[in-house]
Amino acid sequence: MGRNPSDLVLFIGKRLGQLALVLVGAIVITFIITHLSVSDPCVVWLGPHSDERSIEACKSYFDLNQPVDVQLLHYFQTLLTGNWGVDSISQQPVLTLIGTYFPETLELVLASLFLMIVIGIPLGVIAANSNGRWGDHIVRIFYLSGWATPTYLGGVILAIAVAPALGLPSTGDFSSTPPFHQWTHMSVVDALLAGNLPWTWDALQHLALPAIALAFLNMGIATRMTRSSMLEVLPLEYVRTARMKGLKEFWVLYKHALRNALITTVTVLGLTAGYLLSGTVVIEEIFEWPGIGYYAYNSIINYDFSGVVGTVIVFSVGVVLANLIADVAYGILDPRVEWR
Amino acid sequence: MDGDEQSLRGSRRVSRGARIRASLLTLWRIFEANPLTLVGFILVVLITGTTLVVWIVPTVTPFLVGHAVSVLPYPPNADVAGSYLPPSAAHPFGTDDFGRDVFTRVLAALPIDISIGLSITLFSLLLGGGLGLVSGYWDTPRTLGGAVSVTILRVTDVFLAFPSLVLALAIAASLGRSFGDAVFAIAATWWPFYVRLVRGEVLAVKSAPYVTAAKAAGLSSGKILTRHIVRNILEPIVVYYTLDVGSVLIAFSTITFIGLGVPPNIPEWGNMISDYSSFLTSDPWPTIFVGGAVFITVLAFSLLGDGLRDVLDPRSRRALAVTAVSAGAAPGSAPIS
């Protein structure tokens, strides 16, 4: 074991192998739970007054006549050919829907991650530098407030009370259908690609509140980690040396100390992917943001099994990949780490 | 924690009183190091105390006085005054759209929400912690224990890759959508965190000299686990447990906010906020007070856990002490070790 590029490839390969195992487990669990517990989803979809014939037709169309294990096997077969089933409401292929919804969620998550880094990390530095004094206490109350506010409460307050007060939109990704093709399904990127600045501004305004809601509620993790790793770095010799050289306090803190303290923060940020993705289910539902969380929520509420399993696959891949990226980044930032 | 206190703990001849005094002293140091921890502690005691009173009095009084006595000021589902009343002396949190007293409903929800927070974490701690102990202690490759340990870890990985809320929602939505299903859904997704946590702690202390010494002395694995390993990993687990009570409470109220888990007429914080937020702009009081109740409760447990972590976690404890000394400790902030 060492730090050759070949070790890195081996490490990534091994982790992707584990991903396959995790995915199979996740699909089996979700599939069996959803299919075993609801006795007849066709009755739910078609309404209580539907006739026998259409219920039978619905059952055979959605492959619900067979026992669960046969259905599961069939599902795995079609999954590999790129057919993830059909959405029971919109009658569109699940994979197509995920393809349009996922980039929207990625945009939202990246925007909140950006806010978490730009605001959360300096707050951690401030807290560590005024350890045990008022600055520390104020920052602590701030990030614990984010932690203690349920996502739905923060989202509802921002969407219903703050949005009208600031004149910001609280629904969707654009004010209306934009007059250009949506190549990436990331609203800001699409508007920029079309070279349309008013629409870019419109997309940014729509993105602002959901991204702030998601970021504020998860910011504590970045702040907390930066604070505690800064506390470990600050008393070290090299920081004192930098101070004694007469460097400005700002450069001592943000260039010398933070560089080493960031290593743990980066890893932990990767681990927050799960929280952020969970948060999107509630935040996207409240802000009607057309992303994967919104789709997951609606699939769950409407007993749309293909949609539920499909979104669970996407969420699981997202979490595992984010952890993998965090581990690789950790190794790159810290030369002492070996790929294993 | 000083050296003398360590020896107090180790020695069996020390009287019970001295040991209690030593632990009270530790508690006092924790609070002195950070006043916010004391605030959290007082709030947690107040909240759990109120919960116990609200829950126990109506259950016990039928046997004592023949009929149930409620400590709630009004019946939680009755129209006691007009709708949308602002806070007043008679109705400190105002009334809601059906004229129900919001203060009463916040209190009435306490037993459900607090007991869920405490019990699901306890279940996860016992199940996940037990699996974590096993997979951490018997993890030699190519033995039966090693195989069991790998199996436990792989299953845990599957559950950890789910965003727990999504799985919990899927379970809660596809099962009967009842209270028990929501509880099962959270419990099913919550225990894996404890496997990782406890396993990590066990691996860290397993090779410590005192464990090797206990093995050399011929102690059985069971005794080594309970007497030497579990006792030494308790502190980080207590911290995590304290922080986690709030997280479970939030997860449960998220499920009820979405409309699963609790019937609409039963007062519960999540479904109350879901109802009240629809008239947030015209009458914000009910949302503010119920939201405030969730916020203060979770904050109380977080403040306590966060403060405990700074003092109990040896790494951050050392860092705190060193910076306090090197930066010239501010007056009032006592050195911790």
JSON list of C-alpha atoms in Angstrom, two decimals, chain A residues 18 21-27 29-30 33-35 37-38 128 131-133 136-138 140-141 143-153 156-157 160-161 164 224 227-228 230-232 234-235 240 264 274-275 277-279 281-282 285-286 296-297 300-303 305 308 311-312 315-317 319-320 323, chain B residues 33-37 154 157-167 169-171 173-177 184 193 240 243 246-247 249-250 253-254 256-258 260 269-270 273-274 277-278 280-281 287 290-292 294-296 298-299 302-303 306-307 309-310 315-316 318-324 326-327 330 333:
[
{"chain": "A", "resi": 18, "resn": "GLN", "atom": "CA", "xyz": [-19.00, -1.95, -2.58]},
{"chain": "A", "resi": 21, "resn": "LEU", "atom": "CA", "xyz": [-23.46, -4.31, -3.19]},
{"chain": "A", "resi": 22, "resn": "VAL", "atom": "CA", "xyz": [-25.08, -1.37, -1.41]},
{"chain": "A", "resi": 23, "resn": "LEU", "atom": "CA", "xyz": [-27.31, -0.69, -4.41]},
{"chain": "A", "resi": 24, "resn": "VAL", "atom": "CA", "xyz": [-28.57, -4.27, -4.67]},
{"chain": "A", "resi": 25, "resn": "GLY", "atom": "CA", "xyz": [-29.36, -4.20, -0.94]},
{"chain": "A", "resi": 26, "resn": "ALA", "atom": "CA", "xyz": [-31.12, -0.85, -1.18]},
{"chain": "A", "resi": 27, "resn": "ILE", "atom": "CA", "xyz": [-33.24, -1.95, -4.15]},
{"chain": "A", "resi": 29, "resn": "ILE", "atom": "CA", "xyz": [-35.25, -3.60, 0.74]},
{"chain": "A", "resi": 30, "resn": "THR", "atom": "CA", "xyz": [-37.22, -0.76, -0.84]},
{"chain": "A", "resi": 33, "resn": "ILE", "atom": "CA", "xyz": [-41.21, -3.07, 1.66]},
{"chain": "A", "resi": 34, "resn": "THR", "atom": "CA", "xyz": [-43.23, -1.09, -0.89]},
{"chain": "A", "resi": 35, "resn": "HIS", "atom": "CA", "xyz": [-44.65, -4.10, -2.72]},
{"chain": "A", "resi": 37, "resn": "SER", "atom": "CA", "xyz": [-47.15, -3.59, 2.40]},
{"chain": "A", "resi": 38, "resn": "VAL", "atom": "CA", "xyz": [-49.68, -2.12, -0.02]},
{"chain": "A", "resi": 128, "resn": "ALA", "atom": "CA", "xyz": [-12.11, 28.97, 17.45]},
{"chain": "A", "resi": 131, "resn": "ASN", "atom": "CA", "xyz": [-12.69, 30.23, 22.14]},
{"chain": "A", "resi": 132, "resn": "GLY", "atom": "CA", "xyz": [-14.69, 30.37, 25.37]},
{"chain": "A", "resi": 133, "resn": "ARG", "atom": "CA", "xyz": [-15.59, 34.02, 24.93]},
{"chain": "A", "resi": 136, "resn": "ASP", "atom": "CA", "xyz": [-17.61, 31.59, 20.44]},
{"chain": "A", "resi": 137, "resn": "HIS", "atom": "CA", "xyz": [-20.96, 31.53, 22.26]},
{"chain": "A", "resi": 138, "resn": "ILE", "atom": "CA", "xyz": [-22.73, 33.58, 19.58]},
{"chain": "A", "resi": 140, "resn": "ARG", "atom": "CA", "xyz": [-22.40, 28.29, 18.80]},
{"chain": "A", "resi": 141, "resn": "ILE", "atom": "CA", "xyz": [-25.96, 29.54, 19.28]},
{"chain": "A", "resi": 143, "resn": "TYR", "atom": "CA", "xyz": [-25.15, 26.92, 14.33]},
{"chain": "A", "resi": 144, "resn": "LEU", "atom": "CA", "xyz": [-27.10, 25.06, 16.98]},
{"chain": "A", "resi": 145, "resn": "SER", "atom": "CA", "xyz": [-30.14, 27.12, 15.94]},
{"chain": "A", "resi": 146, "resn": "GLY", "atom": "CA", "xyz": [-29.75, 25.78, 12.43]},
{"chain": "A", "resi": 147, "resn": "TRP", "atom": "CA", "xyz": [-29.41, 22.29, 13.84]},
{"chain": "A", "resi": 148, "resn": "ALA", "atom": "CA", "xyz": [-32.46, 22.70, 16.09]},
{"chain": "A", "resi": 149, "resn": "THR", "atom": "CA", "xyz": [-34.77, 24.09, 13.41]},
{"chain": "A", "resi": 150, "resn": "PRO", "atom": "CA", "xyz": [-36.63, 21.29, 11.64]},
{"chain": "A", "resi": 151, "resn": "THR", "atom": "CA", "xyz": [-36.18, 21.54, 7.87]},
{"chain": "A", "resi": 152, "resn": "TYR", "atom": "CA", "xyz": [-39.92, 21.89, 7.31]},
{"chain": "A", "resi": 153, "resn": "LEU", "atom": "CA", "xyz": [-40.22, 24.74, 9.82]},
{"chain": "A", "resi": 156, "resn": "VAL", "atom": "CA", "xyz": [-42.24, 27.05, 5.63]},
{"chain": "A", "resi": 157, "resn": "ILE", "atom": "CA", "xyz": [-41.17, 30.28, 7.37]},
{"chain": "A", "resi": 160, "resn": "ILE", "atom": "CA", "xyz": [-44.58, 31.85, 3.45]},
{"chain": "A", "resi": 161, "resn": "ALA", "atom": "CA", "xyz": [-43.30, 34.72, 5.59]},
{"chain": "A", "resi": 164, "resn": "PRO", "atom": "CA", "xyz": [-43.23, 37.99, 0.30]},
{"chain": "A", "resi": 224, "resn": "ARG", "atom": "CA", "xyz": [-18.53, 22.78, 14.20]},
{"chain": "A", "resi": 227, "resn": "ARG", "atom": "CA", "xyz": [-13.99, 25.16, 14.98]},
{"chain": "A", "resi": 228, "resn": "SER", "atom": "CA", "xyz": [-12.74, 21.96, 16.58]},
{"chain": "A", "resi": 230, "resn": "MET", "atom": "CA", "xyz": [-8.85, 24.96, 14.26]},
{"chain": "A", "resi": 231, "resn": "LEU", "atom": "CA", "xyz": [-8.67, 24.53, 18.03]},
{"chain": "A", "resi": 232, "resn": "GLU", "atom": "CA", "xyz": [-6.23, 21.68, 17.47]},
{"chain": "A", "resi": 234, "resn": "LEU", "atom": "CA", "xyz": [-3.92, 27.03, 16.59]},
{"chain": "A", "resi": 235, "resn": "PRO", "atom": "CA", "xyz": [-1.59, 26.09, 19.50]},
{"chain": "A", "resi": 240, "resn": "ARG", "atom": "CA", "xyz": [3.07, 30.71, 16.58]},
{"chain": "A", "resi": 264, "resn": "THR", "atom": "CA", "xyz": [-11.32, 17.29, 8.43]},
{"chain": "A", "resi": 274, "resn": "GLY", "atom": "CA", "xyz": [-26.99, 12.35, 3.08]},
{"chain": "A", "resi": 275, "resn": "TYR", "atom": "CA", "xyz": [-28.45, 15.14, 5.21]},
{"chain": "A", "resi": 277, "resn": "LEU", "atom": "CA", "xyz": [-30.34, 14.95, 0.03]},
{"chain": "A", "resi": 278, "resn": "SER", "atom": "CA", "xyz": [-32.83, 14.08, 2.79]},
{"chain": "A", "resi": 279, "resn": "GLY", "atom": "CA", "xyz": [-33.42, 17.79, 3.25]},
{"chain": "A", "resi": 281, "resn": "VAL", "atom": "CA", "xyz": [-37.34, 15.97, -0.04]},
{"chain": "A", "resi": 282, "resn": "VAL", "atom": "CA", "xyz": [-38.96, 18.47, 2.34]},
{"chain": "A", "resi": 285, "resn": "GLU", "atom": "CA", "xyz": [-41.86, 19.94, -1.70]},
{"chain": "A", "resi": 286, "resn": "ILE", "atom": "CA", "xyz": [-42.33, 23.25, 0.16]},
{"chain": "A", "resi": 296, "resn": "ALA", "atom": "CA", "xyz": [-39.56, 11.24, -4.43]},
{"chain": "A", "resi": 297, "resn": "TYR", "atom": "CA", "xyz": [-42.15, 12.90, -2.19]},
{"chain": "A", "resi": 300, "resn": "ILE", "atom": "CA", "xyz": [-44.16, 8.10, -1.95]},
{"chain": "A", "resi": 301, "resn": "ILE", "atom": "CA", "xyz": [-47.49, 9.84, -1.38]},
{"chain": "A", "resi": 302, "resn": "ASN", "atom": "CA", "xyz": [-49.05, 8.33, -4.54]},
{"chain": "A", "resi": 303, "resn": "TYR", "atom": "CA", "xyz": [-47.78, 4.77, -3.95]},
{"chain": "A", "resi": 305, "resn": "PHE", "atom": "CA", "xyz": [-43.41, 2.12, -6.61]},
{"chain": "A", "resi": 308, "resn": "VAL", "atom": "CA", "xyz": [-39.87, 5.32, -5.09]},
{"chain": "A", "resi": 311, "resn": "THR", "atom": "CA", "xyz": [-35.33, 7.80, -6.48]},
{"chain": "A", "resi": 312, "resn": "VAL", "atom": "CA", "xyz": [-33.91, 5.58, -3.72]},
{"chain": "A", "resi": 315, "resn": "PHE", "atom": "CA", "xyz": [-30.15, 8.96, -3.51]},
{"chain": "A", "resi": 316, "resn": "SER", "atom": "CA", "xyz": [-28.04, 5.95, -2.56]},
{"chain": "A", "resi": 317, "resn": "VAL", "atom": "CA", "xyz": [-25.63, 6.45, -5.47]},
{"chain": "A", "resi": 319, "resn": "VAL", "atom": "CA", "xyz": [-24.54, 9.40, -0.89]},
{"chain": "A", "resi": 320, "resn": "VAL", "atom": "CA", "xyz": [-21.94, 6.73, -1.73]},
{"chain": "A", "resi": 323, "resn": "ASN", "atom": "CA", "xyz": [-18.43, 9.82, 0.51]},
{"chain": "B", "resi": 33, "resn": "ALA", "atom": "CA", "xyz": [-16.44, 25.75, 31.40]},
{"chain": "B", "resi": 34, "resn": "ASN", "atom": "CA", "xyz": [-19.44, 26.70, 29.30]},
{"chain": "B", "resi": 35, "resn": "PRO", "atom": "CA", "xyz": [-22.54, 28.40, 30.72]},
{"chain": "B", "resi": 36, "resn": "LEU", "atom": "CA", "xyz": [-24.58, 27.37, 27.66]},
{"chain": "B", "resi": 37, "resn": "THR", "atom": "CA", "xyz": [-24.24, 23.74, 28.74]},
{"chain": "B", "resi": 154, "resn": "ARG", "atom": "CA", "xyz": [-22.05, -4.73, 4.91]},
{"chain": "B", "resi": 157, "resn": "ASP", "atom": "CA", "xyz": [-23.45, 0.07, 4.82]},
{"chain": "B", "resi": 158, "resn": "VAL", "atom": "CA", "xyz": [-26.62, -0.60, 2.85]},
{"chain": "B", "resi": 159, "resn": "PHE", "atom": "CA", "xyz": [-28.69, 1.21, 5.45]},
{"chain": "B", "resi": 160, "resn": "LEU", "atom": "CA", "xyz": [-26.19, 4.05, 5.81]},
{"chain": "B", "resi": 161, "resn": "ALA", "atom": "CA", "xyz": [-26.31, 4.77, 2.08]},
{"chain": "B", "resi": 162, "resn": "PHE", "atom": "CA", "xyz": [-30.03, 5.53, 2.29]},
{"chain": "B", "resi": 163, "resn": "PRO", "atom": "CA", "xyz": [-30.87, 9.04, 3.26]},
{"chain": "B", "resi": 164, "resn": "SER", "atom": "CA", "xyz": [-32.80, 7.83, 6.30]},
{"chain": "B", "resi": 165, "resn": "LEU", "atom": "CA", "xyz": [-35.68, 10.25, 5.80]},
{"chain": "B", "resi": 166, "resn": "VAL", "atom": "CA", "xyz": [-36.41, 8.90, 2.32]},
{"chain": "B", "resi": 167, "resn": "LEU", "atom": "CA", "xyz": [-36.50, 5.30, 3.50]},
{"chain": "B", "resi": 169, "resn": "LEU", "atom": "CA", "xyz": [-41.01, 8.11, 4.41]},
{"chain": "B", "resi": 170, "resn": "ALA", "atom": "CA", "xyz": [-41.24, 5.17, 1.99]},
{"chain": "B", "resi": 171, "resn": "ILE", "atom": "CA", "xyz": [-41.83, 2.75, 4.87]},
{"chain": "B", "resi": 173, "resn": "ALA", "atom": "CA", "xyz": [-46.18, 5.75, 3.42]},
{"chain": "B", "resi": 174, "resn": "SER", "atom": "CA", "xyz": [-46.44, 2.18, 2.20]},
{"chain": "B", "resi": 175, "resn": "LEU", "atom": "CA", "xyz": [-47.25, 0.56, 5.53]},
{"chain": "B", "resi": 176, "resn": "GLY", "atom": "CA", "xyz": [-50.49, 1.50, 7.22]},
{"chain": "B", "resi": 177, "resn": "ARG", "atom": "CA", "xyz": [-49.50, 5.18, 7.60]},
{"chain": "B", "resi": 184, "resn": "PHE", "atom": "CA", "xyz": [-40.95, 1.47, 13.04]},
{"chain": "B", "resi": 193, "resn": "PHE", "atom": "CA", "xyz": [-25.24, 5.06, 12.92]},
{"chain": "B", "resi": 240, "resn": "TYR", "atom": "CA", "xyz": [-23.95, 11.25, 20.75]},
{"chain": "B", "resi": 243, "resn": "LEU", "atom": "CA", "xyz": [-27.48, 15.08, 20.51]},
{"chain": "B", "resi": 246, "resn": "GLY", "atom": "CA", "xyz": [-33.29, 16.02, 19.06]},
{"chain": "B", "resi": 247, "resn": "SER", "atom": "CA", "xyz": [-32.56, 14.54, 15.63]},
{"chain": "B", "resi": 249, "resn": "LEU", "atom": "CA", "xyz": [-37.66, 14.24, 17.33]},
{"chain": "B", "resi": 250, "resn": "ILE", "atom": "CA", "xyz": [-37.12, 16.26, 14.14]},
{"chain": "B", "resi": 253, "resn": "SER", "atom": "CA", "xyz": [-42.16, 15.43, 13.33]},
{"chain": "B", "resi": 254, "resn": "THR", "atom": "CA", "xyz": [-41.09, 15.65, 9.67]},
{"chain": "B", "resi": 256, "resn": "THR", "atom": "CA", "xyz": [-46.08, 13.77, 10.78]},
{"chain": "B", "resi": 257, "resn": "PHE", "atom": "CA", "xyz": [-45.67, 17.18, 9.09]},
{"chain": "B", "resi": 258, "resn": "ILE", "atom": "CA", "xyz": [-46.08, 15.42, 5.76]},
{"chain": "B", "resi": 260, "resn": "LEU", "atom": "CA", "xyz": [-48.23, 10.37, 7.96]},
{"chain": "B", "resi": 269, "resn": "TRP", "atom": "CA", "xyz": [-45.84, 19.15, 16.96]},
{"chain": "B", "resi": 270, "resn": "GLY", "atom": "CA", "xyz": [-45.23, 18.16, 13.32]},
{"chain": "B", "resi": 273, "resn": "ILE", "atom": "CA", "xyz": [-47.12, 23.06, 12.33]},
{"chain": "B", "resi": 274, "resn": "SER", "atom": "CA", "xyz": [-48.42, 21.53, 9.10]},
{"chain": "B", "resi": 277, "resn": "SER", "atom": "CA", "xyz": [-48.53, 27.12, 8.64]},
{"chain": "B", "resi": 278, "resn": "SER", "atom": "CA", "xyz": [-51.40, 27.39, 6.14]},
{"chain": "B", "resi": 280, "resn": "LEU", "atom": "CA", "xyz": [-48.97, 31.71, 8.83]},
{"chain": "B", "resi": 281, "resn": "THR", "atom": "CA", "xyz": [-49.24, 35.16, 7.22]},
{"chain": "B", "resi": 287, "resn": "THR", "atom": "CA", "xyz": [-46.85, 28.42, 14.15]},
{"chain": "B", "resi": 290, "resn": "VAL", "atom": "CA", "xyz": [-45.34, 25.31, 18.24]},
{"chain": "B", "resi": 291, "resn": "GLY", "atom": "CA", "xyz": [-42.22, 25.86, 16.12]},
{"chain": "B", "resi": 292, "resn": "GLY", "atom": "CA", "xyz": [-40.62, 27.47, 19.15]},
{"chain": "B", "resi": 294, "resn": "VAL", "atom": "CA", "xyz": [-39.69, 22.08, 18.77]},
{"chain": "B", "resi": 295, "resn": "PHE", "atom": "CA", "xyz": [-36.79, 24.50, 18.45]},
{"chain": "B", "resi": 296, "resn": "ILE", "atom": "CA", "xyz": [-36.24, 24.96, 22.20]},
{"chain": "B", "resi": 298, "resn": "VAL", "atom": "CA", "xyz": [-34.01, 20.23, 20.21]},
{"chain": "B", "resi": 299, "resn": "LEU", "atom": "CA", "xyz": [-31.75, 23.16, 21.13]},
{"chain": "B", "resi": 302, "resn": "SER", "atom": "CA", "xyz": [-28.03, 19.94, 21.50]},
{"chain": "B", "resi": 303, "resn": "LEU", "atom": "CA", "xyz": [-26.59, 22.51, 23.94]},
{"chain": "B", "resi": 306, "resn": "ASP", "atom": "CA", "xyz": [-22.44, 19.84, 22.49]},
{"chain": "B", "resi": 307, "resn": "GLY", "atom": "CA", "xyz": [-21.10, 21.08, 25.82]},
{"chain": "B", "resi": 309, "resn": "ARG", "atom": "CA", "xyz": [-18.64, 16.72, 23.97]},
{"chain": "B", "resi": 310, "resn": "ASP", "atom": "CA", "xyz": [-16.19, 19.57, 24.47]},
{"chain": "B", "resi": 315, "resn": "ARG", "atom": "CA", "xyz": [-9.08, 15.50, 21.89]},
{"chain": "B", "resi": 316, "resn": "SER", "atom": "CA", "xyz": [-11.13, 18.68, 22.03]},
{"chain": "B", "resi": 318, "resn": "ARG", "atom": "CA", "xyz": [-6.91, 19.02, 25.38]},
{"chain": "B", "resi": 319, "resn": "ALA", "atom": "CA", "xyz": [-7.23, 21.59, 22.61]},
{"chain": "B", "resi": 320, "resn": "LEU", "atom": "CA", "xyz": [-9.52, 23.74, 24.77]},
{"chain": "B", "resi": 321, "resn": "ALA", "atom": "CA", "xyz": [-7.13, 23.62, 27.68]},
{"chain": "B", "resi": 322, "resn": "VAL", "atom": "CA", "xyz": [-4.08, 24.45, 25.59]},
{"chain": "B", "resi": 323, "resn": "THR", "atom": "CA", "xyz": [-5.64, 27.40, 23.81]},
{"chain": "B", "resi": 324, "resn": "ALA", "atom": "CA", "xyz": [-7.12, 28.68, 27.06]},
{"chain": "B", "resi": 326, "resn": "SER", "atom": "CA", "xyz": [-1.75, 30.04, 25.53]},
{"chain": "B", "resi": 327, "resn": "ALA", "atom": "CA", "xyz": [-4.23, 32.77, 24.72]},
{"chain": "B", "resi": 330, "resn": "ALA", "atom": "CA", "xyz": [-10.34, 35.05, 29.83]},
{"chain": "B", "resi": 333, "resn": "SER", "atom": "CA", "xyz": [-13.34, 30.65, 32.02]}
]
